[in-house]
Amino acid sequence: MIVIGIDIGSVSAKGYIISNGSHHRTIVPTGWSPRDAGQAIIDQLLDATRIERDQVERIYVTGYGRVAFEQADKTITEIKCHARGIAELYPEIRTIIDIGGQDSKVIRIGEMGQVLDFAMNDKCAAGTGRFLQVMATVLGLDVSELGGAEEPGQMQMISSMCTVFAESEIIGSLARGNPKGGIIAGLHQSVGKRVAAMARRMGVREQVAFTGGVAINQGVKRAVAKELGTRIIVPEACQYTGALGAALLALEKG
Ligand code: ADP
């Protein structure tokens, strides 16, 4: 049985193909067309595995761009896909924190990976991956460099919650000669505080996993763990958790 799961996110589209038990994954920038991004994922997965399109039994799609992608056999919510992906990787997880490009979520899951409760912030860019991308640009860095560049010992607190005001605050902080690494630590702390507050409102049960592209950033991981006072598990392919879940649900006809 061959199936594909695709997660078309606001920043990047991720895909997983499962072919008789073996997995292959790929990622492309979503760009302006979620439909083209989804198609690119299918093309790359088929190319890399030398599988023909008509050999694929089912394609399930999730993510913010899922409604624009008509090729899929089924669309599924990101909440359900993240829960399924994590349950496969770490059955002991009870709370998932997911931070992607334009939203953050906290999902509580049961012993079988079923969704018990969730909370989501998609109203405001603060505390999301986009927020970090904007701030990295102000600091003259790529978002992938933030984690390695922070200096928690020189933390400069960021008080503005709004992305536009936080940007001005950073420009002002740099102008006063504050160290970049300290400003970055402050940014990570502000993202950590926001998501931790959302998690605490819902109730955090251990163990806790952190997924989505922002989980690649070690600084944000450290900040979330500190705010929650718990150990946090980040899957090796944290950005692909939703795509993995979609592929598993396609396999199970879920
Ligand atoms: P979406 O599903 O909304 O497209 P993702 O889960 O793919 O979002 O996460 C995208 C975010 O992940 C980016 O906005 C960025 O902040 C962060 N990110 C992506 N790649 C990296 C990286 N190599 N290092 C650190 N952060 C990253």
Coordinates of C-alpha atoms and ligand atoms in Angstrom, one line a residue:
M1 CA 0.0 0.0 0.0
I2 CA 1.4 3.4 -1.0
V3 CA 0.0 6.6 0.5
I4 CA 0.9 10.3 0.7
G5 CA 0.3 12.9 3.5
I6 CA 0.8 16.6 2.7
D7 CA 0.8 19.5 5.2
I8 CA 0.4 22.8 3.2
G9 CA 1.4 25.4 5.8
S10 CA 1.6 29.2 5.6
V11 CA 5.4 29.1 5.2
S12 CA 6.3 25.6 3.9
A13 CA 4.6 22.6 2.5
K14 CA 5.7 19.2 3.8
G15 CA 5.1 15.8 2.5
Y16 CA 5.5 12.1 3.5
I17 CA 5.1 9.1 1.3
I18 CA 4.7 5.7 2.9
S19 CA 5.4 2.8 0.6
N20 CA 5.1 -0.6 2.0
G21 CA 6.3 0.5 5.4
S22 CA 9.2 2.7 4.2
H23 CA 9.0 6.5 4.6
H24 CA 10.3 9.3 2.5
R25 CA 9.8 13.0 3.2
T26 CA 10.2 16.4 1.4
I27 CA 9.6 20.1 2.0
V28 CA 9.1 23.1 -0.3
P29 CA 8.3 26.8 0.4
T30 CA 4.5 27.3 0.0
G31 CA 5.0 30.6 -1.9
W32 CA 1.9 32.3 -3.2
S33 CA 0.1 29.1 -4.4
P34 CA -0.8 26.3 -2.0
R35 CA -2.0 24.3 -4.9
D36 CA 1.4 24.5 -6.7
A37 CA 3.2 23.7 -3.5
G38 CA 1.1 20.6 -3.0
Q39 CA 1.7 19.5 -6.5
A40 CA 5.5 20.1 -6.1
I41 CA 5.4 17.9 -3.0
I42 CA 3.8 15.0 -4.9
D43 CA 6.2 15.4 -7.9
Q44 CA 9.3 15.4 -5.6
L45 CA 8.0 12.4 -3.5
L46 CA 7.3 10.4 -6.7
D47 CA 10.6 11.3 -8.3
A48 CA 12.7 10.4 -5.3
T49 CA 11.0 7.1 -4.8
R50 CA 10.5 6.2 -8.5
I51 CA 6.8 5.5 -7.8
E52 CA 4.1 6.3 -10.4
R53 CA 1.1 8.5 -9.5
D54 CA -1.4 5.7 -10.2
Q55 CA 0.4 3.4 -7.7
V56 CA -0.6 5.8 -4.9
E57 CA -3.7 4.6 -3.1
R58 CA -4.7 7.7 -1.2
I59 CA -3.5 11.3 -0.6
Y60 CA -4.6 13.1 2.6
V61 CA -3.9 16.8 3.0
T62 CA -3.8 19.1 6.0
G63 CA -2.6 22.6 6.9
Y64 CA -3.9 26.1 6.1
G65 CA -3.7 25.5 2.4
R66 CA -5.6 22.2 2.4
V67 CA -8.9 23.6 1.0
A68 CA -7.1 24.9 -2.1
F69 CA -5.7 21.5 -3.0
E70 CA -8.3 19.5 -4.9
Q71 CA -6.2 16.5 -5.7
A72 CA -6.5 15.1 -2.2
D73 CA -8.9 12.3 -1.3
K74 CA -9.5 13.8 2.1
T75 CA -8.7 17.0 4.0
I76 CA -8.0 16.7 7.8
T77 CA -7.4 19.2 10.5
E78 CA -3.9 19.9 11.6
I79 CA -4.9 19.1 15.2
K80 CA -5.8 15.6 14.3
C81 CA -2.7 15.1 12.1
H82 CA -0.3 16.4 14.7
A83 CA -1.9 14.1 17.3
R84 CA -1.6 11.1 15.1
G85 CA 2.0 11.9 14.1
I86 CA 3.2 12.3 17.7
A87 CA 1.3 9.2 18.9
E88 CA 3.3 7.2 16.4
L89 CA 6.7 8.7 17.3
Y90 CA 6.2 9.1 21.1
P91 CA 3.2 7.2 22.5
E92 CA 4.0 8.6 26.0
I93 CA 3.3 12.2 25.0
R94 CA 0.1 13.9 26.5
T95 CA 0.7 17.5 25.5
I96 CA 1.8 18.8 22.1
I97 CA 2.9 22.4 21.6
D98 CA 3.0 23.3 17.9
I99 CA 4.4 26.6 16.6
G100 CA 4.3 27.1 12.8
G101 CA 4.5 30.1 10.5
Q102 CA 1.3 31.8 11.4
D103 CA -0.3 30.1 14.4
S104 CA 0.5 28.3 17.6
K105 CA -1.4 25.4 19.2
V106 CA -1.5 23.4 22.3
I107 CA -3.1 19.9 21.9
R108 CA -3.9 17.5 24.7
I109 CA -3.9 13.9 23.6
G110 CA -5.0 10.6 25.3
E111 CA -3.3 7.2 25.4
M112 CA -4.4 6.2 21.9
G113 CA -3.4 9.5 20.4
Q114 CA -7.0 10.8 20.4
V115 CA -7.5 14.6 20.8
L116 CA -8.9 15.5 24.2
D117 CA -8.7 19.3 24.0
F118 CA -6.9 22.0 22.1
A119 CA -6.2 25.7 22.1
M120 CA -5.0 27.8 19.2
N121 CA -3.7 31.4 18.6
D122 CA -4.2 32.4 15.0
K123 CA -5.3 35.9 15.5
C124 CA -2.0 37.6 16.0
A125 CA 1.5 37.0 14.5
A126 CA 3.2 37.5 17.8
G127 CA 4.7 34.3 19.1
T128 CA 4.6 32.6 15.7
G129 CA 7.3 31.6 13.2
R130 CA 6.6 34.7 11.1
F131 CA 7.2 36.9 14.1
L132 CA 10.7 35.3 14.4
Q133 CA 11.3 35.7 10.7
V134 CA 10.5 39.4 10.8
M135 CA 12.7 39.9 13.9
A136 CA 15.6 37.9 12.3
T137 CA 15.5 40.2 9.3
V138 CA 15.7 43.3 11.6
L139 CA 18.7 41.7 13.2
G140 CA 20.4 40.9 9.9
L141 CA 20.1 37.2 10.4
D142 CA 18.3 34.2 8.8
V143 CA 15.7 32.7 11.1
S144 CA 17.8 29.5 11.2
E145 CA 20.6 31.4 12.9
L146 CA 18.6 32.7 15.8
G147 CA 18.9 29.6 18.0
G148 CA 22.7 29.5 17.8
A149 CA 23.1 33.3 18.3
E150 CA 21.2 33.8 21.6
E151 CA 22.9 34.8 24.8
P152 CA 20.5 34.0 27.6
G153 CA 23.0 35.5 30.2
Q154 CA 22.5 38.9 28.5
M155 CA 18.7 38.7 28.2
Q156 CA 17.1 41.9 26.9
M157 CA 13.4 41.7 27.7
I158 CA 11.0 42.5 24.8
S159 CA 7.8 44.1 26.3
S160 CA 5.8 44.6 23.1
M161 CA 3.4 41.8 22.1
C162 CA 2.6 43.3 18.7
T163 CA 4.9 42.4 15.9
V164 CA 5.1 46.0 14.5
F165 CA 5.9 47.5 18.0
A166 CA 8.3 44.6 18.8
E167 CA 10.2 45.4 15.6
S168 CA 10.6 49.1 16.7
E169 CA 11.6 48.0 20.1
I170 CA 14.4 45.9 18.7
I171 CA 15.6 48.7 16.4
G172 CA 15.7 50.9 19.5
S173 CA 17.5 48.3 21.6
L174 CA 20.2 47.8 18.9
A175 CA 20.6 51.6 18.6
R176 CA 21.3 51.7 22.4
G177 CA 24.1 49.2 21.8
N178 CA 22.5 46.2 23.5
P179 CA 24.0 42.9 22.4
K180 CA 22.2 41.0 19.6
G181 CA 22.4 37.7 21.5
G182 CA 20.6 39.2 24.5
I183 CA 17.9 40.7 22.2
I184 CA 17.4 37.3 20.6
A185 CA 17.2 35.6 24.0
G186 CA 14.5 38.1 24.9
L187 CA 12.6 37.3 21.7
H188 CA 12.7 33.6 22.4
Q189 CA 11.5 34.2 25.9
S190 CA 8.6 36.3 24.7
V191 CA 7.5 33.4 22.3
G192 CA 8.0 30.9 25.1
K193 CA 5.9 32.9 27.6
R194 CA 3.0 33.3 25.2
V195 CA 2.7 29.7 24.3
A196 CA 3.4 28.5 27.9
A197 CA 0.5 30.8 29.1
M198 CA -1.8 29.2 26.5
A199 CA -0.7 25.7 27.6
R200 CA -1.2 26.5 31.3
R201 CA -4.7 27.7 30.7
M202 CA -5.5 24.3 29.2
G203 CA -3.5 22.3 31.7
V204 CA -0.2 20.7 30.9
R205 CA 0.2 17.0 31.3
E206 CA 3.6 15.3 30.8
Q207 CA 5.2 14.3 28.7
V208 CA 5.4 17.4 26.4
A209 CA 6.4 17.5 22.8
F210 CA 7.2 20.5 20.7
T211 CA 6.5 20.4 16.9
G212 CA 6.4 22.7 13.9
G213 CA 9.2 24.6 12.3
V214 CA 9.8 26.8 15.3
A215 CA 10.8 23.8 17.3
I216 CA 14.0 23.6 15.3
N217 CA 15.1 26.7 17.2
Q218 CA 16.9 25.5 20.3
G219 CA 16.5 28.9 22.0
V220 CA 12.7 28.7 21.7
K221 CA 12.7 25.1 23.0
R222 CA 14.8 26.2 26.0
A223 CA 12.5 29.1 26.7
V224 CA 9.3 27.0 26.5
A225 CA 10.8 24.3 28.8
K226 CA 11.9 27.0 31.3
E227 CA 8.5 28.7 31.3
L228 CA 6.7 25.4 31.8
G229 CA 9.2 23.9 34.1
T230 CA 9.1 20.6 32.2
R231 CA 11.4 18.6 29.9
I232 CA 10.4 19.0 26.3
I233 CA 10.8 16.4 23.5
V234 CA 11.4 17.7 20.0
P235 CA 11.1 15.0 17.3
E236 CA 14.0 14.9 14.9
A237 CA 11.7 15.9 12.0
C238 CA 9.6 18.3 14.1
Q239 CA 8.4 20.3 11.1
Y240 CA 7.0 17.2 9.4
T241 CA 4.8 15.9 12.2
G242 CA 1.5 17.0 10.6
A243 CA 2.5 15.5 7.2
L244 CA 3.4 12.3 8.9
G245 CA 0.1 12.2 10.7
A246 CA -1.8 12.8 7.4
A247 CA 0.1 9.9 5.8
L248 CA -0.6 7.6 8.7
L249 CA -4.3 8.5 8.6
A250 CA -4.3 7.9 4.8
L251 CA -2.8 4.5 5.5
E252 CA -5.4 3.7 8.1
K253 CA -8.2 5.3 6.0
G254 CA -8.8 7.4 9.1
Ligands
ADP1 P1 3.7 26.3 8.5 O1 3.2 24.9 8.7 O2 2.8 27.4 8.9 O3 4.3 26.6 7.1 P2 6.2 25.5 9.8 O4 5.8 24.5 10.8 O5 6.7 25.0 8.5 O6 5.0 26.5 9.5 O7 7.2 26.5 10.5 C1 7.7 27.6 9.8 C2 8.5 28.4 10.8 O8 9.6 27.6 11.3 C3 9.2 29.6 10.2 O9 8.4 30.8 10.2 C4 10.5 29.8 11.0 O10 10.2 30.7 12.1 C5 10.7 28.4 11.6 N1 11.8 27.7 10.9 C6 11.9 27.1 9.7 N2 13.1 26.6 9.5 C7 13.8 26.9 10.5 C8 15.2 26.6 10.9 N3 16.0 25.9 10.1 N4 15.7 27.0 12.1 C9 14.8 27.7 12.9 N5 13.6 28.0 12.6 C10 13.1 27.6 11.5

